Short mmCIF file of C-alpha atoms in Angstrom, two decimals:
data_model
loop_
_atom_site.label_atom_id
_atom_site.label_comp_id
_atom_site.label_asym_id
_atom_site.label_seq_id
_atom_site.Cartn_x
_atom_site.Cartn_y
_atom_site.Cartn_z
CA MET A 28 1.68 13.29 32.67
CA GLU A 29 5.21 13.51 30.60
CA LYS A 30 5.42 10.64 28.63
CA GLU A 31 8.52 9.14 28.94
CA GLN A 32 10.89 9.34 26.44
CA LEU A 33 12.17 6.14 24.30
CA ASN A 34 15.83 5.47 22.86
CA GLN A 35 15.34 4.87 19.65
CA GLN A 36 18.56 3.41 19.17
CA GLN A 37 17.50 0.61 20.11
CA ARG A 38 16.32 -2.79 18.47
CA PRO A 39 14.61 -5.44 21.12
CA LEU A 40 13.71 -7.88 19.02
CA PHE A 41 16.70 -8.18 16.93
CA ASP A 42 18.75 -8.44 20.21
CA ALA A 43 16.49 -10.97 21.26
CA LEU A 44 17.14 -13.02 18.24
CA ARG A 45 20.95 -12.11 18.02
CA LYS A 46 21.10 -13.39 21.34
CA HIS A 47 19.31 -16.39 20.51
CA LYS A 48 21.37 -17.49 17.52
CA LYS A 49 24.45 -17.33 20.14
CA VAL A 50 22.50 -20.04 22.41
CA GLU A 51 20.56 -22.16 20.56
CA LYS A 52 22.87 -25.68 19.67
CA GLN A 53 20.55 -27.20 17.98
CA SER A 54 16.72 -26.62 16.97
CA PHE A 55 14.02 -29.36 18.04
CA HIS A 56 11.29 -27.15 17.22
CA VAL A 57 9.66 -25.44 13.65
CA PRO A 58 10.68 -23.95 11.04
CA GLY A 59 11.57 -27.03 9.69
CA HIS A 60 14.62 -25.87 8.26
CA LYS A 61 16.26 -26.01 11.54
CA ASN A 62 18.49 -23.10 11.39
CA GLY A 63 19.24 -23.63 7.82
CA LEU A 64 20.80 -27.26 8.46
CA ASN A 65 18.87 -28.92 5.70
CA TRP A 66 19.63 -25.79 3.31
CA LEU A 67 21.72 -26.65 -0.38
CA ASP A 68 25.08 -25.03 0.07
CA GLU A 69 24.30 -22.88 -3.09
CA MET A 70 21.87 -21.27 -1.26
CA SER A 71 24.07 -19.89 1.01
CA GLU A 72 23.90 -16.49 1.05
CA PHE A 73 20.13 -16.45 2.25
CA LYS A 74 20.81 -20.10 4.61
CA GLN A 75 22.68 -17.06 6.90
CA LEU A 76 19.92 -15.40 7.75
CA LEU A 77 17.67 -18.76 8.37
CA ALA A 78 18.99 -18.64 12.21
CA TYR A 79 16.85 -15.21 12.28
CA ASP A 80 13.70 -17.15 10.91
CA GLN A 81 12.17 -18.10 14.69
CA THR A 82 9.14 -19.13 16.33
CA GLU A 83 7.48 -18.71 20.09
CA VAL A 84 10.26 -19.94 21.31
CA SER A 85 11.42 -18.66 25.12
CA GLY A 86 12.55 -14.90 25.08
CA LEU A 87 11.05 -14.24 21.93
CA ASP A 88 7.53 -12.95 22.63
CA TYR A 89 4.48 -13.86 20.81
CA LEU A 90 3.14 -11.21 18.65
CA HIS A 91 -0.78 -11.42 19.07
CA GLU A 92 -0.06 -10.73 23.04
CA PRO A 93 3.45 -9.23 23.07
CA THR A 94 4.48 -8.71 26.99
CA GLY A 95 8.20 -8.79 26.16
CA VAL A 96 10.51 -7.79 23.30
CA ILE A 97 8.07 -7.55 20.25
CA GLU A 98 5.72 -5.51 22.75
CA ALA A 99 9.57 -3.11 23.41
CA SER A 100 9.45 -3.16 19.63
CA GLN A 101 6.21 -2.09 18.82
CA THR A 102 6.66 0.87 21.91
CA LEU A 103 9.48 2.05 19.89
CA LEU A 104 7.32 2.26 16.58
CA SER A 105 4.52 4.17 18.53
CA ASP A 106 6.42 6.41 20.47
CA PHE A 107 8.67 7.72 16.75
CA TYR A 108 5.16 7.60 14.84
CA LYS A 109 3.98 9.32 17.99
CA SER A 110 0.76 7.07 17.69
CA GLU A 111 -1.72 5.95 20.87
CA LYS A 112 -0.52 2.68 19.68
CA SER A 113 1.47 0.70 16.74
CA TYR A 114 1.38 -2.78 14.84
CA TYR A 115 3.71 -5.00 13.41
CA LEU A 116 1.90 -6.35 10.71
CA VAL A 117 3.19 -9.47 8.58
CA ASN A 118 0.15 -10.16 6.05
CA GLY A 119 0.73 -6.82 4.40
CA SER A 120 -1.52 -4.17 4.26
CA THR A 121 -4.24 -6.16 3.62
CA VAL A 122 -4.94 -7.55 7.04
CA GLY A 123 -4.17 -3.59 8.29
CA ASN A 124 -7.18 -2.26 5.83
CA LEU A 125 -9.14 -5.75 6.83
CA ALA A 126 -8.56 -5.15 10.42
CA MET A 127 -9.56 -1.24 10.52
CA ILE A 128 -12.50 -1.35 8.74
CA MET A 129 -14.19 -4.52 10.27
CA ALA A 130 -13.54 -2.90 13.61
CA SER A 131 -14.52 0.37 12.76
CA VAL A 132 -18.36 -0.71 10.99
CA LYS A 133 -20.89 -3.61 11.50
CA ARG A 134 -23.60 -5.05 9.39
CA ASP A 135 -25.46 -2.33 7.41
CA ASP A 136 -23.50 0.72 8.87
CA LEU A 137 -22.55 3.15 5.96
CA ILE A 138 -18.93 3.80 4.84
CA LEU A 139 -17.82 6.28 2.70
CA MET A 140 -14.67 5.67 0.31
CA THR A 141 -13.14 6.38 -2.98
CA ARG A 142 -13.29 4.61 -6.40
CA ASP A 143 -9.30 4.13 -6.17
CA ALA A 144 -9.98 2.31 -2.77
CA HIS A 145 -7.38 -0.82 -2.50
CA GLN A 146 -9.62 -4.27 -3.41
CA SER A 147 -8.14 -4.94 0.10
CA VAL A 148 -10.70 -1.98 1.34
CA ILE A 149 -13.24 -3.20 -0.81
CA HIS A 150 -12.88 -6.53 0.81
CA GLY A 151 -12.92 -5.36 4.42
CA VAL A 152 -16.50 -3.81 3.60
CA GLU A 153 -17.65 -7.18 2.24
CA LEU A 154 -16.71 -9.05 5.44
CA ALA A 155 -17.90 -6.43 7.53
CA GLY A 156 -21.40 -6.49 5.31
CA ALA A 157 -21.41 -2.79 5.49
CA THR A 158 -23.24 -0.34 3.02
CA PRO A 159 -20.69 1.49 0.73
CA LEU A 160 -21.13 4.57 -0.34
CA PHE A 161 -18.81 5.63 -3.13
CA LEU A 162 -17.52 9.31 -3.92
CA GLY A 163 -17.51 10.39 -7.26
CA GLN A 164 -14.62 11.06 -9.13
CA VAL A 165 -13.13 11.14 -12.65
CA SER A 166 -10.33 8.40 -13.87
CA ASP A 167 -8.28 10.32 -16.78
CA ALA A 168 -8.05 8.89 -20.34
CA GLU A 169 -6.24 5.34 -19.11
CA GLY A 170 -8.61 4.71 -16.64
CA THR A 171 -6.61 5.71 -13.80
CA ILE A 172 -7.59 7.90 -10.97
CA LYS A 173 -5.22 10.41 -9.98
CA ALA A 174 -6.78 13.05 -7.90
CA GLY A 175 -7.82 12.64 -4.56
CA ILE A 176 -11.31 14.17 -2.75
CA LYS A 177 -12.51 17.78 -2.97
CA PRO A 178 -13.87 19.15 0.25
CA ALA A 179 -16.62 20.10 -1.09
CA ASP A 180 -17.56 17.12 -2.53
CA LEU A 181 -17.16 15.51 0.83
CA LYS A 182 -19.39 18.15 2.52
CA ALA A 183 -21.92 17.64 -0.04
CA VAL A 184 -22.29 13.74 0.54
CA PHE A 185 -22.33 14.54 4.60
CA LYS A 186 -25.07 17.30 4.14
CA GLN A 187 -27.26 14.59 1.99
CA ASN A 188 -25.84 11.22 4.07
CA SER A 189 -26.42 10.75 8.02
CA GLY A 190 -25.24 8.58 10.08
CA ILE A 191 -21.97 7.76 7.48
CA LYS A 192 -19.73 5.58 10.19
CA ALA A 193 -16.33 5.77 9.07
CA LEU A 194 -14.46 7.46 5.49
CA VAL A 195 -11.77 5.87 3.65
CA MET A 196 -9.23 7.21 1.75
CA THR A 197 -5.75 6.65 -0.06
CA TYR A 198 -3.37 9.16 0.68
CA PRO A 199 -1.04 9.88 -1.09
CA THR A 200 -2.58 8.34 -4.38
CA TYR A 201 -0.50 5.69 -6.17
CA TYR A 202 1.15 8.17 -8.38
CA GLY A 203 2.71 10.25 -4.98
CA GLU A 204 0.00 13.45 -5.04
CA ILE A 205 -1.69 14.41 -2.74
CA TYR A 206 -4.63 16.29 -1.28
CA PRO A 207 -6.32 18.89 1.68
CA LEU A 208 -6.65 15.90 4.02
CA LYS A 209 -6.52 17.88 7.24
CA GLU A 210 -9.71 19.54 6.10
CA LEU A 211 -11.44 16.60 4.94
CA ILE A 212 -10.56 15.23 8.36
CA GLU A 213 -11.56 17.96 10.31
CA LEU A 214 -14.79 17.46 8.33
CA ALA A 215 -15.27 13.83 8.78
CA LYS A 216 -14.66 14.63 12.24
CA ALA A 217 -17.11 17.49 12.71
CA ASN A 218 -19.74 14.42 11.58
CA ASN A 219 -18.74 11.91 14.05
CA CYS A 220 -17.14 9.79 11.32
CA LEU A 221 -13.89 7.81 11.75
CA VAL A 222 -11.03 8.15 9.58
CA LEU A 223 -9.11 5.45 8.02
CA VAL A 224 -6.35 6.42 5.65
CA ASP A 225 -4.27 3.75 4.12
CA GLU A 226 -1.30 5.58 3.44
CA ALA A 227 0.55 2.92 1.96
CA HIS A 228 3.29 4.81 0.25
CA GLY A 229 3.54 6.88 2.96
CA ALA A 230 5.90 5.40 6.37
CA HIS A 231 7.80 8.17 5.20
CA PHE A 232 6.28 11.33 5.71
CA THR A 233 6.94 11.12 9.57
CA LEU A 234 10.50 12.53 8.36
CA GLY A 235 8.37 16.13 7.61
CA SER A 236 9.84 18.49 5.28
CA PRO A 237 10.08 18.05 1.97
CA PHE A 238 7.95 15.27 1.90
CA PRO A 239 4.31 15.11 2.76
CA VAL A 240 2.75 15.41 6.05
CA SER A 241 1.72 11.75 7.66
CA ALA A 242 -2.39 11.43 7.96
CA LEU A 243 -1.34 10.42 11.17
CA GLU A 244 -0.28 13.77 12.37
CA LEU A 245 -3.06 15.57 10.90
CA GLY A 246 -5.31 13.48 12.95
CA ALA A 247 -6.27 10.43 11.27
CA ASP A 248 -7.57 8.03 13.18
CA VAL A 249 -6.16 4.58 11.94
CA VAL A 250 -3.39 4.66 9.26
CA VAL A 251 -2.08 1.59 7.84
CA HIS A 252 1.09 1.99 6.34
CA SER A 253 3.00 -0.30 3.70
CA ALA A 254 6.55 -0.46 5.15
CA HIS A 255 7.78 -2.45 2.69
CA LYS A 256 7.31 -0.16 -0.36
CA MET A 257 9.41 3.07 0.48
CA LEU A 258 11.45 1.82 3.70
CA PRO A 259 13.98 -0.97 4.13
CA ALA A 260 11.83 -3.82 5.34
CA LEU A 261 11.22 -7.44 3.78
CA THR A 262 7.97 -7.72 1.11
CA GLN A 263 4.52 -7.80 3.39
CA GLY A 264 5.94 -6.23 6.37
CA SER A 265 3.75 -3.17 7.08
CA TYR A 266 2.69 -1.09 10.14
CA LEU A 267 -0.90 0.03 11.61
CA HIS A 268 -1.02 2.81 13.73
CA ILE A 269 -3.85 4.12 16.08
CA GLY A 270 -4.35 7.31 16.22
CA LYS A 271 -4.12 9.45 19.47
CA GLY A 272 -7.03 9.95 21.89
CA SER A 273 -8.56 6.09 21.04
CA SER A 274 -10.31 4.43 23.22
CA ILE A 275 -9.93 1.18 24.70
CA GLU A 276 -12.34 -0.36 23.00
CA PHE A 277 -11.86 0.30 19.87
CA GLN A 278 -8.23 -0.89 19.97
CA ARG A 279 -8.90 -3.75 21.45
CA GLU A 280 -11.23 -4.45 18.53
CA ILE A 281 -8.48 -3.82 16.09
CA GLU A 282 -6.40 -6.61 18.24
CA HIS A 283 -9.16 -8.78 18.51
CA TYR A 284 -9.44 -8.80 13.88
CA LEU A 285 -6.12 -8.79 13.79
CA HIS A 286 -5.76 -11.38 15.91
CA ILE A 287 -8.19 -13.46 13.88
CA LEU A 288 -6.57 -12.17 10.17
CA GLN A 289 -3.15 -12.68 11.20
CA SER A 290 -1.09 -15.95 11.30
CA SER A 291 -0.32 -17.54 13.98
CA SER A 292 2.91 -17.70 13.02
CA PRO A 293 4.34 -15.15 12.54
CA SER A 294 7.38 -14.53 10.82
CA TYR A 295 10.55 -13.32 13.21
CA LEU A 296 12.08 -12.16 9.80
CA LEU A 297 9.68 -10.10 8.67
CA MET A 298 9.53 -8.04 12.08
CA MET A 299 12.88 -7.94 12.66
CA SER A 300 12.89 -6.12 9.26
CA LEU A 301 9.92 -3.73 10.44
CA GLU A 302 11.73 -3.19 13.52
CA TYR A 303 14.62 -2.01 11.51
CA ALA A 304 12.76 -0.11 9.75
CA ARG A 305 12.00 2.27 12.10
CA TYR A 306 15.57 2.51 13.59
CA PHE A 307 16.56 3.37 10.00
CA LEU A 308 13.69 6.16 10.51
CA ALA A 309 14.44 6.97 13.53
CA ASN A 310 18.10 7.75 13.13
CA TRP A 311 17.40 9.88 10.03
CA THR A 312 19.70 13.17 9.33
CA LEU A 313 19.69 16.32 7.31
CA ASP A 314 22.93 14.54 5.32
CA ASP A 315 20.86 11.72 4.95
CA LEU A 316 18.39 13.82 2.88
CA LYS A 317 21.12 15.48 0.63
CA GLN A 318 22.19 11.87 -0.21
CA THR A 319 18.83 10.92 -0.78
CA LEU A 320 17.99 13.78 -3.03
CA ALA A 321 20.77 13.83 -4.93
CA TYR A 322 20.02 10.75 -6.24
CA VAL A 323 17.53 11.26 -7.12
CA THR A 324 18.23 14.85 -9.15
CA PHE A 325 21.19 12.55 -10.99
CA TRP A 326 18.17 10.49 -12.52
CA GLU A 327 16.21 12.80 -12.82
CA ASN A 328 19.03 14.94 -15.22
CA LYS A 329 20.13 12.33 -16.89
CA LEU A 330 16.95 11.21 -17.68
CA GLU A 331 16.11 14.56 -18.71
CA GLN A 332 19.04 14.82 -20.83
CA ALA A 333 18.22 11.82 -22.56
CA GLY A 334 14.55 13.18 -23.94
CA PHE A 335 12.27 12.29 -21.58
CA ASP A 336 9.71 14.41 -19.78
CA VAL A 337 10.17 13.93 -16.05
CA LEU A 338 6.99 14.97 -13.89
CA LYS A 339 8.00 15.52 -10.12
CA THR A 340 5.22 14.38 -7.29
CA ALA A 341 4.73 15.65 -3.93
CA ASP A 342 6.92 12.79 -3.08
CA PRO A 343 10.29 13.58 -3.68
CA LEU A 344 10.56 10.06 -3.89
CA LYS A 345 8.66 9.61 -6.87
CA LEU A 346 8.88 10.26 -10.61
CA ASN A 347 6.58 9.68 -13.29
CA ILE A 348 8.49 9.21 -16.70
CA GLY A 349 7.26 9.94 -19.68
CA LYS A 350 8.04 10.43 -24.01
CA THR A 351 5.81 11.92 -26.37
CA GLY A 352 4.03 9.46 -28.37
CA TYR A 353 5.34 6.73 -26.81
CA LEU A 354 3.14 4.45 -24.42
CA GLY A 355 3.84 3.41 -21.08
CA GLU A 356 4.36 -0.19 -21.93
CA GLU A 357 6.68 0.51 -24.38
CA LEU A 358 8.80 3.13 -22.32
CA ALA A 359 8.74 -0.32 -19.21
CA VAL A 360 9.99 -2.38 -21.95
CA TYR A 361 13.04 0.15 -23.16
CA PHE A 362 14.30 0.55 -19.54
CA GLU A 363 13.89 -2.90 -18.41
CA GLU A 364 15.97 -3.80 -21.41
CA LYS A 365 18.82 -1.96 -19.85
CA GLY A 366 18.38 -3.46 -16.41
CA LEU A 367 16.23 -0.64 -14.99
CA PHE A 368 12.95 -1.82 -13.65
CA PRO A 369 9.69 0.48 -13.28
CA GLU A 370 7.62 0.24 -10.33
CA LEU A 371 5.01 0.32 -13.01
CA SER A 372 3.60 1.88 -16.31
CA THR A 373 0.01 3.55 -17.46
CA GLU A 374 -0.83 4.11 -20.84
CA PHE A 375 1.39 7.56 -20.94
CA PHE A 376 3.90 7.20 -18.88
CA ILE A 377 6.05 4.63 -16.29
CA LEU A 378 6.49 5.52 -12.18
CA LEU A 379 9.66 5.47 -10.42
CA THR A 380 10.43 5.17 -6.59
CA PHE A 381 13.59 6.17 -5.02
CA PRO A 382 14.99 4.76 -1.94
CA LEU A 383 15.70 6.58 0.76
CA LEU A 384 19.33 6.58 1.71
CA LYS A 385 22.18 7.42 4.80
CA ALA A 386 25.01 9.84 3.79
CA GLN A 387 27.94 7.48 4.82
CA GLN A 388 26.58 4.18 2.50
CA PRO A 389 28.35 4.68 -0.77
CA ILE A 390 26.41 5.30 -3.76
CA GLN A 391 27.30 2.68 -7.05
CA LEU A 392 25.61 4.09 -9.99
CA PRO A 393 25.20 1.74 -13.21
CA GLU A 394 26.44 2.67 -16.36
CA VAL A 395 23.64 3.15 -18.43
CA GLU A 396 22.95 5.00 -21.47
CA PHE A 397 19.91 6.43 -22.85
CA ALA A 398 19.80 6.44 -26.66
CA GLN A 399 18.12 9.58 -28.04
CA LEU A 400 14.34 8.04 -28.75
CA GLU A 401 12.87 10.11 -31.12
CA SER A 402 9.07 11.67 -30.26
CA ARG A 403 6.58 10.86 -32.73
CA GLU A 404 4.37 13.05 -34.19
CA VAL A 405 1.64 11.63 -33.70
CA ALA A 406 -0.47 10.79 -30.24
CA VAL A 407 -0.88 7.87 -29.05
CA LYS A 408 -4.92 7.44 -28.95
CA LYS A 409 -6.26 7.77 -25.71
CA ARG A 410 -8.77 4.95 -23.97
CA PRO A 411 -12.47 6.57 -23.36
CA ILE A 412 -12.96 7.91 -19.59
CA VAL A 413 -15.13 6.49 -17.27
CA ARG A 414 -16.97 9.29 -15.64
CA TYR A 415 -18.52 8.14 -12.40
CA PRO A 416 -21.66 9.74 -10.22
CA GLN A 417 -21.09 12.00 -7.74
CA MET A 418 -22.55 9.35 -5.19
CA ALA A 419 -23.55 6.06 -5.71
CA THR A 420 -23.64 2.44 -4.35
CA LEU A 421 -23.45 -0.93 -5.00
CA ALA A 422 -26.94 -2.39 -7.27
CA LEU A 423 -27.03 -5.80 -5.19
CA SER A 424 -25.74 -5.20 -0.97
CA TYR A 425 -23.70 -7.96 0.14
CA GLU A 426 -26.60 -9.88 1.88
CA GLN A 427 -28.09 -9.63 -1.76
CA GLN A 428 -25.59 -11.34 -3.70
CA LYS A 429 -25.70 -14.09 -1.33
CA MET A 430 -29.02 -15.16 -3.28
CA LYS A 431 -27.96 -14.59 -6.61
CA ALA A 432 -27.19 -17.10 -8.98
CA VAL A 433 -24.17 -16.53 -10.98
CA GLU A 434 -23.25 -17.22 -14.90
CA PHE A 435 -20.55 -16.03 -17.33
CA VAL A 436 -21.16 -13.68 -20.29
CA ASP A 437 -18.87 -12.26 -23.26
CA LEU A 438 -17.41 -8.75 -21.96
CA GLU A 439 -19.58 -7.60 -25.37
CA GLN A 440 -22.75 -8.48 -23.40
CA ALA A 441 -22.02 -7.54 -19.80
CA ILE A 442 -23.01 -3.88 -20.47
CA GLY A 443 -26.16 -3.56 -17.40
CA CYS A 444 -24.99 -6.67 -15.71
CA ILE A 445 -24.42 -6.65 -11.90
CA SER A 446 -20.98 -8.07 -11.73
CA ALA A 447 -20.58 -11.04 -9.78
CA VAL A 448 -16.55 -9.96 -9.63
CA THR A 449 -14.43 -7.34 -8.70
CA VAL A 450 -12.24 -6.80 -12.26
CA THR A 451 -8.97 -5.16 -10.37
CA PRO A 452 -5.48 -4.14 -13.50
CA TYR A 453 -2.42 -4.34 -12.05
CA PRO A 454 -0.52 -2.48 -12.06
CA PRO A 455 -1.05 -0.82 -9.19
CA GLY A 456 -4.30 -2.59 -8.08
CA ILE A 457 -6.98 -0.26 -8.07
CA PRO A 458 -10.46 -2.23 -8.86
CA LEU A 459 -12.10 -0.80 -11.96
CA ILE A 460 -15.64 -2.98 -12.23
CA LEU A 461 -16.72 -4.12 -8.66
CA LYS A 462 -18.85 -7.02 -7.41
CA GLY A 463 -22.36 -5.75 -7.18
CA GLU A 464 -22.02 -2.93 -9.64
CA GLU A 465 -23.97 -2.36 -12.75
CA ILE A 466 -21.23 -3.12 -15.69
CA LYS A 467 -20.99 0.64 -17.92
CA GLN A 468 -20.44 0.55 -20.75
CA GLU A 469 -17.33 3.33 -20.18
CA GLN A 470 -15.61 0.53 -17.68
CA LEU A 471 -15.46 -2.27 -20.40
CA ALA A 472 -14.03 0.56 -22.75
CA VAL A 473 -11.76 0.96 -20.98
CA LEU A 474 -10.86 -2.64 -19.64
CA LYS A 475 -10.84 -3.92 -23.29
CA ALA A 476 -8.34 -0.80 -24.66
CA GLY A 477 -6.26 -1.79 -21.56
CA LEU A 478 -6.30 -5.26 -21.61
CA ALA A 479 -2.90 -5.96 -23.94
CA GLN A 480 -0.96 -3.51 -21.89
CA PHE A 481 -1.63 -4.40 -18.53
CA ASN A 482 0.59 -6.55 -16.72
CA ARG A 483 -2.64 -9.00 -15.51
CA VAL A 484 -6.36 -8.76 -14.62
CA VAL A 485 -8.20 -10.26 -11.82
CA GLY A 486 -11.61 -10.80 -11.99
CA LEU A 487 -11.95 -11.89 -15.98
CA LYS A 488 -12.10 -15.51 -17.42
CA ASN A 489 -9.61 -15.93 -20.73
CA LYS A 490 -9.42 -12.04 -20.83
CA ASN A 491 -13.04 -12.08 -22.20
CA LYS A 492 -15.46 -13.41 -19.90
CA ILE A 493 -17.03 -11.85 -16.85
CA LEU A 494 -19.13 -13.36 -14.28
CA VAL A 495 -22.35 -11.52 -13.51
CA PHE A 496 -25.29 -12.12 -11.25
CA SER A 497 -28.31 -13.83 -13.19
CA HIS A 498 -31.16 -12.05 -13.83
#
């Protein structure tokens, strides 16, 4: 039976909140700001939003078992993304990654992933008690993995290992690059393996060309989007989509873990922004695309004229900016002094992300002048390259780790030890050393070389000690 076409002009959750704002004369329920009653005058700009910061009162539904406006709002989301079912996430993509993994694998199940998996993926595997297999990737001179998976490598892994329950992939990469995802999904499906995609930076791919094709359209079983990264949604707002053809049982497992892991007091401001982000995309036009690309081109030309190296990516909304002889951190400081804050800096470049724009909105371009930076003849010294084996698992399973004592050791003494903590440099939050993994000399060399440039490194003590399992 043909599914009824939904009207994507609708915003049921926003309409319900606006109606509630008009009828509620006094709040006698949580939250404690009582629609902004006790906020100071100097916060008036934010205070206007607080009447929409509601709780599950009559007419506003309940996120974990929606039957009213939230259900209608999520149905519109699913209709737009052409999923089996879609969900609002108020605990970020982290909770989506946790839920999709815990619903897909159980204790001791094999789960395959790449080294560039976000730490939330690693945490999900640990919570599930599954056995991770890591596809080997070669990092570049920054200790950063920018490439995806090669189909031949995935084929070899399935040939060597039977019973892999799930494959987790990061797509696109944090730097806007893509890889042959369709072929990889088909390989996994042929081996009865679920495909879970952390598509955090690709919520806009559903718009079609010139953007890459979405993993959901290519047949992934579950896709998680950080709506706040590339769409007009509030920080922490994300989506989880279940692919077409999934079983009721699998859907219920996903919902079960979302109920466990997400707040029982979801933010209506977050959900309203998630609804708006869907509405924004659903009403996207060719003129909007032209406005957006013209804005990116303006900055691309301006930066090239100033002597910067501009590297385009598969995603037109991302540009990597470099300058011969300059550290990425130096470029980040230079840009920030001009009031321009990049998404992240690596050893040799900075990453700029651009917004989706509407044709009718006026664009006020900042008056920024770039002084010509002189290229340096001496290249910046490269960090060591980490070469991971083609396929590896942890030296200690998560169950074995629970039985071991731990101790802090100096980084210089940590080579050959088994890490008792995941060490994650930011940005972009990709673990360099995994909990339960034997520490390699190359990993420590990359870590020490980058300590002065990373914004922060989670997992170290005083930047010179690491927690390891005692012998």
